[in-house]
PDB file of C-alpha atoms in Angstrom:
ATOM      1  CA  UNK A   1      -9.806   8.198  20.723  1.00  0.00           C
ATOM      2  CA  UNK A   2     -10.801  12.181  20.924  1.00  0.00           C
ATOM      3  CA  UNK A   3      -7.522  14.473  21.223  1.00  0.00           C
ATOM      4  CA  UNK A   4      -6.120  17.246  19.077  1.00  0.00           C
ATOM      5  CA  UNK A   5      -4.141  16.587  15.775  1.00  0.00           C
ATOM      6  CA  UNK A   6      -1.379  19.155  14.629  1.00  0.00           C
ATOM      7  CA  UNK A   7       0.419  18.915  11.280  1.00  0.00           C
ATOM      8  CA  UNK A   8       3.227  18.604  10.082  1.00  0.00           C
ATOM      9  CA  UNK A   9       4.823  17.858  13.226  1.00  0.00           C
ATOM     10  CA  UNK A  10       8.222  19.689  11.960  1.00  0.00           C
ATOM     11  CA  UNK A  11       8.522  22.175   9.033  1.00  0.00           C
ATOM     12  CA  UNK A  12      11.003  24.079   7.059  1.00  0.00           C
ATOM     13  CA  UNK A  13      10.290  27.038   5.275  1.00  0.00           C
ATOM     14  CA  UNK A  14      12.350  29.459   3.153  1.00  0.00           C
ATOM     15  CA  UNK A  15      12.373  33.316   3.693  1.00  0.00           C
ATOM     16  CA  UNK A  16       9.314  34.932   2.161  1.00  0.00           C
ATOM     17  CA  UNK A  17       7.085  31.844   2.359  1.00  0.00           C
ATOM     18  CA  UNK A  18       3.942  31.234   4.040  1.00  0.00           C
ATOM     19  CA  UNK A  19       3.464  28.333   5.525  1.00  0.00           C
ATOM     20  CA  UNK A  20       0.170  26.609   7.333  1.00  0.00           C
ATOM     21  CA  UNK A  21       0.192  24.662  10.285  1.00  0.00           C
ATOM     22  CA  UNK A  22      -2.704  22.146  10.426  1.00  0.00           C
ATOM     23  CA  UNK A  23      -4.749  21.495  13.965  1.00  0.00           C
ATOM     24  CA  UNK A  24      -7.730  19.468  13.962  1.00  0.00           C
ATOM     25  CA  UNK A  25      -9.691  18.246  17.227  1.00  0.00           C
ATOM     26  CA  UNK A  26     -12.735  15.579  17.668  1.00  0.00           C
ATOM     27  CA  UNK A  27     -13.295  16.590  21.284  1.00  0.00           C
ATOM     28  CA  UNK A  28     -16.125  18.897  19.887  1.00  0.00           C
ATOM     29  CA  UNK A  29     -14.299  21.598  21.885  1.00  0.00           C
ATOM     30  CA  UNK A  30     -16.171  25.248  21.168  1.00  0.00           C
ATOM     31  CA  UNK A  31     -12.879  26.436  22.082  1.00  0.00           C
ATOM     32  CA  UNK A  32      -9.562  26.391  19.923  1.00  0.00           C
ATOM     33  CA  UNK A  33      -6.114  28.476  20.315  1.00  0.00           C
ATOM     34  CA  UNK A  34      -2.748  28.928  19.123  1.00  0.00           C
ATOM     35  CA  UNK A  35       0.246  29.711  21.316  1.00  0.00           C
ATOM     36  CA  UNK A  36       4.114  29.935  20.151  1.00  0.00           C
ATOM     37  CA  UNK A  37       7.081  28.742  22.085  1.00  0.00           C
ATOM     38  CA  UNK A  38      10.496  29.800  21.757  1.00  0.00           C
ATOM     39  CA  UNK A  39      13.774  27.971  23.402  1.00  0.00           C
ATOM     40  CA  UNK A  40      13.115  28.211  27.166  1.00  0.00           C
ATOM     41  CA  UNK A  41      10.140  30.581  27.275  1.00  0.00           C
ATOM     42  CA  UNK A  42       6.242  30.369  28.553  1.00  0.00           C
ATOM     43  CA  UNK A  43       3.713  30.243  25.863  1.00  0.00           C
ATOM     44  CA  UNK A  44       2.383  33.489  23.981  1.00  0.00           C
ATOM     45  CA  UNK A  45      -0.830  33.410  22.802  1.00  0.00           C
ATOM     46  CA  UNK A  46      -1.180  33.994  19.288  1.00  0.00           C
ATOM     47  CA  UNK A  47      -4.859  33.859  18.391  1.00  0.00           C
ATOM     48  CA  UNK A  48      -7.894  32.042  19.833  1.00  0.00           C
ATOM     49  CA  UNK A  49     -11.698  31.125  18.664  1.00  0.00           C
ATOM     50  CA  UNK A  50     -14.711  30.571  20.937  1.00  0.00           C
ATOM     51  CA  UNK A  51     -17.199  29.781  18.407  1.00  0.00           C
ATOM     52  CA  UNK A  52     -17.193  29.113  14.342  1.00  0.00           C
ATOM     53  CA  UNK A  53     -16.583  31.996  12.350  1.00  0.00           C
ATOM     54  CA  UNK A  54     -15.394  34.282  15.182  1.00  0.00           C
ATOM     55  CA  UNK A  55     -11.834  34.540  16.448  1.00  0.00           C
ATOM     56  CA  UNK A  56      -9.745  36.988  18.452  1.00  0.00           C
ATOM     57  CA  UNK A  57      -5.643  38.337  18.443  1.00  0.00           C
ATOM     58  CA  UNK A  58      -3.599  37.431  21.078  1.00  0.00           C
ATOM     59  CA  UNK A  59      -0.871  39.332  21.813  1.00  0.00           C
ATOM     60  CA  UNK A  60       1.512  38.105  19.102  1.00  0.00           C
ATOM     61  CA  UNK A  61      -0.823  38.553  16.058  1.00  0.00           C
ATOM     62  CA  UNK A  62       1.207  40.185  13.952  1.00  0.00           C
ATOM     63  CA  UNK A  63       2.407  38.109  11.102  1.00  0.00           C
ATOM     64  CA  UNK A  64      -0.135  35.599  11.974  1.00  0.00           C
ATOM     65  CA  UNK A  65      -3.511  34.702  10.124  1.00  0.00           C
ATOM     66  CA  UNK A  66      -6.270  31.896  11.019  1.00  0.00           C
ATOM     67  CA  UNK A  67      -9.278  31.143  10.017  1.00  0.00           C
ATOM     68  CA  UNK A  68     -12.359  28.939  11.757  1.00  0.00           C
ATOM     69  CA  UNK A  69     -14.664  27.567   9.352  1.00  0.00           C
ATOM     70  CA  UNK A  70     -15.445  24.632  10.841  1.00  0.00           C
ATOM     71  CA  UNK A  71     -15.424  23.635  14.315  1.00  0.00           C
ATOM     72  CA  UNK A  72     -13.198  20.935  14.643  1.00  0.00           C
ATOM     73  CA  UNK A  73     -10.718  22.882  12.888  1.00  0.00           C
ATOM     74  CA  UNK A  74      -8.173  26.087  13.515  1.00  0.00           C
ATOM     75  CA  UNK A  75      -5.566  26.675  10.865  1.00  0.00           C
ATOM     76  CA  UNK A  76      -2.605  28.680  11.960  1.00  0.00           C
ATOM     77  CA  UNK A  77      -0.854  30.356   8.943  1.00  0.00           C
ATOM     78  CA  UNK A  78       2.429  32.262   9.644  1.00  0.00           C
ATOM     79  CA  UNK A  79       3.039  34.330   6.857  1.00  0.00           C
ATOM     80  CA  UNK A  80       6.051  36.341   5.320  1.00  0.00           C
ATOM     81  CA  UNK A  81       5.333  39.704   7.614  1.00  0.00           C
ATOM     82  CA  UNK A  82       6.431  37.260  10.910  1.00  0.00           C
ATOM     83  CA  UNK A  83      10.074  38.487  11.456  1.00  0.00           C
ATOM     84  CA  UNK A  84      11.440  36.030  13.553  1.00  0.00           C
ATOM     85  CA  UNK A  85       8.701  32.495  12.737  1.00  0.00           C
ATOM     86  CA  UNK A  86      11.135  29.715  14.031  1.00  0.00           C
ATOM     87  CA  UNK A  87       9.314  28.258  16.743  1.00  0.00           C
ATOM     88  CA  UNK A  88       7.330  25.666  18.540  1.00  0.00           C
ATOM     89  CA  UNK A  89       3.612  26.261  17.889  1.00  0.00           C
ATOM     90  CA  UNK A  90       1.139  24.597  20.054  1.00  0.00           C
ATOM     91  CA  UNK A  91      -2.601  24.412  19.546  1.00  0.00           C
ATOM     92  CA  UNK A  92      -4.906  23.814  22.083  1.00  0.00           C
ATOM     93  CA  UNK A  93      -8.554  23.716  22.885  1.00  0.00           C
ATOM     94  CA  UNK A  94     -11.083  23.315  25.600  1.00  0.00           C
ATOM     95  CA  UNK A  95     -14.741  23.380  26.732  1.00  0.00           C
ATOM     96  CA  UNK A  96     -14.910  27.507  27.555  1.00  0.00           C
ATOM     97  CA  UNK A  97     -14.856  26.760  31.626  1.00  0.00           C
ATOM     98  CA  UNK A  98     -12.332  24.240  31.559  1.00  0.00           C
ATOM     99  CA  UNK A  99      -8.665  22.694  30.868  1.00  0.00           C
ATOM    100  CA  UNK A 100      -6.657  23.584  27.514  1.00  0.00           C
ATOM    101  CA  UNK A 101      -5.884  20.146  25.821  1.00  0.00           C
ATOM    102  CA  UNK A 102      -2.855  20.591  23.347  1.00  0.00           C
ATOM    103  CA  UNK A 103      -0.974  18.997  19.895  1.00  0.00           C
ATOM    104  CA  UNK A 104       1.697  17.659  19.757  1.00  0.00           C
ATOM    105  CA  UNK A 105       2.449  20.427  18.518  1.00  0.00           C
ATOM    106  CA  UNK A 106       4.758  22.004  15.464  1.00  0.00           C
ATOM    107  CA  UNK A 107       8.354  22.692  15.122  1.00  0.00           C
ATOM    108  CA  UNK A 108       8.999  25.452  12.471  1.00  0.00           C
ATOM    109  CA  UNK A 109      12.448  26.268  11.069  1.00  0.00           C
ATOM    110  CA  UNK A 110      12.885  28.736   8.488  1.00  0.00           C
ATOM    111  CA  UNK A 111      16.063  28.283   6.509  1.00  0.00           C
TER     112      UNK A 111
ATOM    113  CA  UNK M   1      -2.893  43.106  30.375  1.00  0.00           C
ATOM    114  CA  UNK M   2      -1.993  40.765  32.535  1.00  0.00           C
ATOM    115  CA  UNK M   3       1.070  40.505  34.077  1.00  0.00           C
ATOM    116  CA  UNK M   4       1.974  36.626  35.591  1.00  0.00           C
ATOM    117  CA  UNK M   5       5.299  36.176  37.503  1.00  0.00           C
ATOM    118  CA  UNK M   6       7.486  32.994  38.622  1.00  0.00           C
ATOM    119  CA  UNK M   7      10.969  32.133  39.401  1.00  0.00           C
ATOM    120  CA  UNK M   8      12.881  30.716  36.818  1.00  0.00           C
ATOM    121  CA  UNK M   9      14.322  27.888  38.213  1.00  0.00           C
ATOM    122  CA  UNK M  10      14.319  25.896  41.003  1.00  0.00           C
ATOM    123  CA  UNK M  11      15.965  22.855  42.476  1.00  0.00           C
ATOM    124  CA  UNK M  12      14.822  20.559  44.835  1.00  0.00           C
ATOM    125  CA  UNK M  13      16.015  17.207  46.407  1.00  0.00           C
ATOM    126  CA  UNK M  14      14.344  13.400  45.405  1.00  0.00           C
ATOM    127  CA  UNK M  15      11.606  12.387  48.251  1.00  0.00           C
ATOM    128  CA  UNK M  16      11.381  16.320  49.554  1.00  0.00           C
ATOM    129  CA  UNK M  17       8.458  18.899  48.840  1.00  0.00           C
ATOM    130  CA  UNK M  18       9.091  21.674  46.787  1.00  0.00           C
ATOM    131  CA  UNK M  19       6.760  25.049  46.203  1.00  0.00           C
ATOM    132  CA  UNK M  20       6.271  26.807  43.167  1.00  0.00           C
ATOM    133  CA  UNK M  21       4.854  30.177  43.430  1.00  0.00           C
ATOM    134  CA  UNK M  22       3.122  32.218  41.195  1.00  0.00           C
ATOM    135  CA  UNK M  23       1.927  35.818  41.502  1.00  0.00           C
ATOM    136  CA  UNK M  24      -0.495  37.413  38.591  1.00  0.00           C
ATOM    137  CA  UNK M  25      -1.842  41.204  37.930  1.00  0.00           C
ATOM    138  CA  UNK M  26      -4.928  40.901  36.012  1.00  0.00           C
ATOM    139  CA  UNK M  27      -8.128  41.839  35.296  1.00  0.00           C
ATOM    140  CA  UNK M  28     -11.335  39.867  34.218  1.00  0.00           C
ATOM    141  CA  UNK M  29     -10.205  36.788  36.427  1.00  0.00           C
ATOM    142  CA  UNK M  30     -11.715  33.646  35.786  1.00  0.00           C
ATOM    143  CA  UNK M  31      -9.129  30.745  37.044  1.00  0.00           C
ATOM    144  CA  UNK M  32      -5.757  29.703  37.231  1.00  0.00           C
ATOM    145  CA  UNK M  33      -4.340  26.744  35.938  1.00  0.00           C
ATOM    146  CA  UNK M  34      -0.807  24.583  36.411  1.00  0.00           C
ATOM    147  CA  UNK M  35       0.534  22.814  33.626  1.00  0.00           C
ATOM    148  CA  UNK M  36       3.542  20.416  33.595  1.00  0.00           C
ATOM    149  CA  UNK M  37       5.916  20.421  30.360  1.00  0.00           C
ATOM    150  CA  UNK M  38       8.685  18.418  29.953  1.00  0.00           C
ATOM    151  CA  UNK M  39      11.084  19.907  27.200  1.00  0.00           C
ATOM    152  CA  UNK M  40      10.222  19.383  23.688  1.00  0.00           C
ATOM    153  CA  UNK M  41       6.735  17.901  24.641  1.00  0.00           C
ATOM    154  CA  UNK M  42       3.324  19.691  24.964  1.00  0.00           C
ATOM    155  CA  UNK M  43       2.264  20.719  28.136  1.00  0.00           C
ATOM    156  CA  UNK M  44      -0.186  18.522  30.740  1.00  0.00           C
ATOM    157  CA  UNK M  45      -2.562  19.712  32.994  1.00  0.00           C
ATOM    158  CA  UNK M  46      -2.342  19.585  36.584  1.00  0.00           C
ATOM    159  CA  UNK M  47      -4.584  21.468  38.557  1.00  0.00           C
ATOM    160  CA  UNK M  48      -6.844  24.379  38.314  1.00  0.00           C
ATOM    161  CA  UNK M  49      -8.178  26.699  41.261  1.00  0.00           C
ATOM    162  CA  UNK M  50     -11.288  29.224  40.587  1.00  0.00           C
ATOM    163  CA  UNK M  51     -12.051  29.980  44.200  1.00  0.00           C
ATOM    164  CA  UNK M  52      -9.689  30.945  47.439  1.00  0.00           C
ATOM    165  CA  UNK M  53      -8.280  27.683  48.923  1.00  0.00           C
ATOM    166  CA  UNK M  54      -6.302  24.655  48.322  1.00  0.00           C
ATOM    167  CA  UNK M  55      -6.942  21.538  45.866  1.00  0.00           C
ATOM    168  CA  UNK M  56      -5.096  18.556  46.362  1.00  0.00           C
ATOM    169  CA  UNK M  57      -4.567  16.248  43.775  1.00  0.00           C
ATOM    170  CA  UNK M  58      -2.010  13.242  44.806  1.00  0.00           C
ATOM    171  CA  UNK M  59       1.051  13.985  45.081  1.00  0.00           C
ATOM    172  CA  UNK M  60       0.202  17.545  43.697  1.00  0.00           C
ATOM    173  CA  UNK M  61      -1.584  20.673  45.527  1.00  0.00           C
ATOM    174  CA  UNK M  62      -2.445  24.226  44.270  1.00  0.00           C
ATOM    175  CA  UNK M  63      -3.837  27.188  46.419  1.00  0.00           C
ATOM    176  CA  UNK M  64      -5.185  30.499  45.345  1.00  0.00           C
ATOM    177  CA  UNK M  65      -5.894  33.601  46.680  1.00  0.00           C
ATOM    178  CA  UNK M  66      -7.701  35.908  44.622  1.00  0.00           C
ATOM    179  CA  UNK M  67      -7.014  38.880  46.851  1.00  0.00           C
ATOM    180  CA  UNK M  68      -3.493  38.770  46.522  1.00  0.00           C
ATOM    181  CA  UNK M  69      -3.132  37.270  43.482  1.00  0.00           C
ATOM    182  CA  UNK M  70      -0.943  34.349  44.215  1.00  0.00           C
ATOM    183  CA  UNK M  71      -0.847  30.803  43.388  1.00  0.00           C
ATOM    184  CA  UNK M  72       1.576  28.065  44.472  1.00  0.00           C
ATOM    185  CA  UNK M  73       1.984  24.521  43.393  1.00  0.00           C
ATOM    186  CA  UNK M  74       2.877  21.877  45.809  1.00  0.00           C
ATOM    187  CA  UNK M  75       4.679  18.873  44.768  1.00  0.00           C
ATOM    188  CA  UNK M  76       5.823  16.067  47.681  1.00  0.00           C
ATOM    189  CA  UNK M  77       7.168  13.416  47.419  1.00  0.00           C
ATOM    190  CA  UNK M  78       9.624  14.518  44.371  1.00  0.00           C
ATOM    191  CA  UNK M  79      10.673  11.909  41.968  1.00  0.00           C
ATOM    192  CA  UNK M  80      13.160  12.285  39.025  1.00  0.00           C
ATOM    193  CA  UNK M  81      10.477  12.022  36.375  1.00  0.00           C
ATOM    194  CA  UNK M  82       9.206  15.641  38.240  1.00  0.00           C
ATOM    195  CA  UNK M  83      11.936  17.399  36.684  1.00  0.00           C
ATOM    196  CA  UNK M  84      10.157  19.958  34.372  1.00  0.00           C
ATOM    197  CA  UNK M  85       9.346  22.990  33.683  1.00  0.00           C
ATOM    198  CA  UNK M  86       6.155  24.125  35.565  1.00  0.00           C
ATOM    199  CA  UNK M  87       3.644  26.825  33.635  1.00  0.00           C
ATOM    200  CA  UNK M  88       1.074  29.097  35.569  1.00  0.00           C
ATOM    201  CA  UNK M  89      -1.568  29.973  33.312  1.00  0.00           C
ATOM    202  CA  UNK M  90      -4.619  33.001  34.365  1.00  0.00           C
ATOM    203  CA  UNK M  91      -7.895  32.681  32.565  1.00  0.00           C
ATOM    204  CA  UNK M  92      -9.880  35.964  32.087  1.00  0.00           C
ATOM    205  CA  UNK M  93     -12.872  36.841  30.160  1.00  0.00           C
ATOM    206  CA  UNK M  94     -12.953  39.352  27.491  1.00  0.00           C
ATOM    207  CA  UNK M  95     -14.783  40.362  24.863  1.00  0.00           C
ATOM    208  CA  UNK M  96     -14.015  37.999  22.920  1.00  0.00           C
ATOM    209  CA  UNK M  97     -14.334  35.257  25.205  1.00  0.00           C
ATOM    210  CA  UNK M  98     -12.132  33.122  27.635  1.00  0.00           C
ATOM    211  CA  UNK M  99      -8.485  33.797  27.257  1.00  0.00           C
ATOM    212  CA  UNK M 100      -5.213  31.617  28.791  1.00  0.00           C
ATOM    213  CA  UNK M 101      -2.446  33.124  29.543  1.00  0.00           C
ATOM    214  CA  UNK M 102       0.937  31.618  30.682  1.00  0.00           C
ATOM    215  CA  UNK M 103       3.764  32.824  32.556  1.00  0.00           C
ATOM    216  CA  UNK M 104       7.395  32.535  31.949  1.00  0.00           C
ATOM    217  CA  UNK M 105       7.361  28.662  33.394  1.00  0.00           C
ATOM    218  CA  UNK M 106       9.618  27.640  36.534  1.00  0.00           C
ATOM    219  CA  UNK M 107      12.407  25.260  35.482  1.00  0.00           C
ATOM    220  CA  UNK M 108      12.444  22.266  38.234  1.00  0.00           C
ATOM    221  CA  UNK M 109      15.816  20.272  38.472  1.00  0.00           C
ATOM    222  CA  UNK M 110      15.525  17.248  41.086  1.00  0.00           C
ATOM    223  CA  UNK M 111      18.375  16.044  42.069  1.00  0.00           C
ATOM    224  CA  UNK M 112      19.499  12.650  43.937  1.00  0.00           C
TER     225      UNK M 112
END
C-alpha cells in the first residue's frame, strides 16, 4: 500500500547530539515537508521540498538541516544548535495542488 | 507572513452542529485546507476550498471567502469520536513553491 514511512517512531537523544529522523514515501509525491508539534500547539513548518535537490526554510529552520536526494525520501536532522528539540515531528507530502498526507510521525525527547 | 486565527476551544453537545471558524491574513493564496487530529496521532484531511463557496462532504462542510479571508468548518450531527482538535491550514505559493501553513488548531470537546 502507498503512504509515508517515518522512523524511529520515538527517540531519545542526549544534549549535544544530532539526531536524524527518517521519512520515506512511495506515493511518488513531488512534494515532501517537515512540520514540528509541541504539547497543544498547530504545526510549524520546518522545511519543505518541491522537487529533488531543491528545498526551502520554513519558519523554524534554525537548528534544522535536510537534505533531498532522492525523491521518495526527506531526511529531517535536528542538530545540536536546536535549543529546545523535544517534540512531535511530522512529515508530510503531497502532489503540489493537493492534500498533505502525513507519518506517523516522530516523538523526540532529549534527556 | 501569514497570519491564521481560530478559537482555542470549543464545546459542543452529541447530535448538534457545531462551527469552527477560521480567519487568515496572507498573501500568495492558493487554498485552504481542514485537517482533523486526534491527540497523539497525525492529522487527517477533511476538506479543502480554493474558490468562494461551500463544499459539503457528509457530515462535514467548509466555506471560503477569499475576500474576507474566512473559513468555517461545519460538523452536524456530532458524535463522540468528533472530539478533536481541528487544524486550518492556508496554502500559498512562493518562490520556492507551494507552502502549508497551519493555525493554532481549535480543541473540540463533545459532550453527552
Amino acid at each position: 500500500d502507498g503512504g509515508i514511512t517515518q522512523s524511529p517512531k520515538y527517540l531519545f537523544r542526549k544534549e549535544g547530539q544530532n539526531v536524524t529522523l527518517s521519512c520515506e514515501q512511495n506515493l511518488n509525491h513531488d512534494a515532501m515537508y517537515w512540520y514540528r508539534q509541541d504539547p497543544g500547539q498547530g504545526l510549524r513548518l520546518i522545511y519543505y521540498s518541491q522537487i529533488v535537490n531543491d528545498f526551502q526554510k520554513g519558519d523554524i529552520a534554525e537548528g534544522y538541516s535536510v537534505s533531498r536526494e532522492k525523491k521518495e525520501s526527506f531526511p529531517l536532522t535536528v542538530t545540536s544548535a536546536q535549543k529546545n528539540p523535544t517534540a512531535f515531528y511530522l512529515c508530510a507530502s503531497s502532489e503540489n495542488t493537493g492534500e498533505l498526507f502525513f507519518g506517523e510521525g516522530s516523538r523526540l525527547t532529549v534527556l | 507572513g501569514q497570519n491564521i486565527d481560530q478559537p482555542t476551544e470549543m464545546t459542543a453537545t452529541e447530535g448538534a452542529i457545531v462551527q469552527i471558524n477560521c480567519t487568515y491574513q496572507t498573501s500568495g493564496f492558493n487554498g485552504l485546507f481542514w485537517y482533523q487530529q486526534h491527540a497523539g496521532e497525525a492529522p487527517t484531511f477533511l476538506s479543502y476550498n480554493v474558490l468562494d463557496g461551500l463544499e459539503e462532504k457528509g457530515r462535514f462542510s467548509s466555506f471560503l471567502s477569499r475576500s474576507k479571508g474566512y473559513s468555517y468548518l461545519l460538523l452536524k450531527e456530532l458524535q463522540m469520536k468528533d472530539s478533536a482538535s481541528y487544524l486550518c491550514a492556508v496554502r500559498t505559493l512562493t518562490g520556492g513553491g507551494n507552502k502549508l501553513t497551519f493555525g493554532t488548531g481549535t480543541q473540540l470537546k463533545v459532550e453527552l
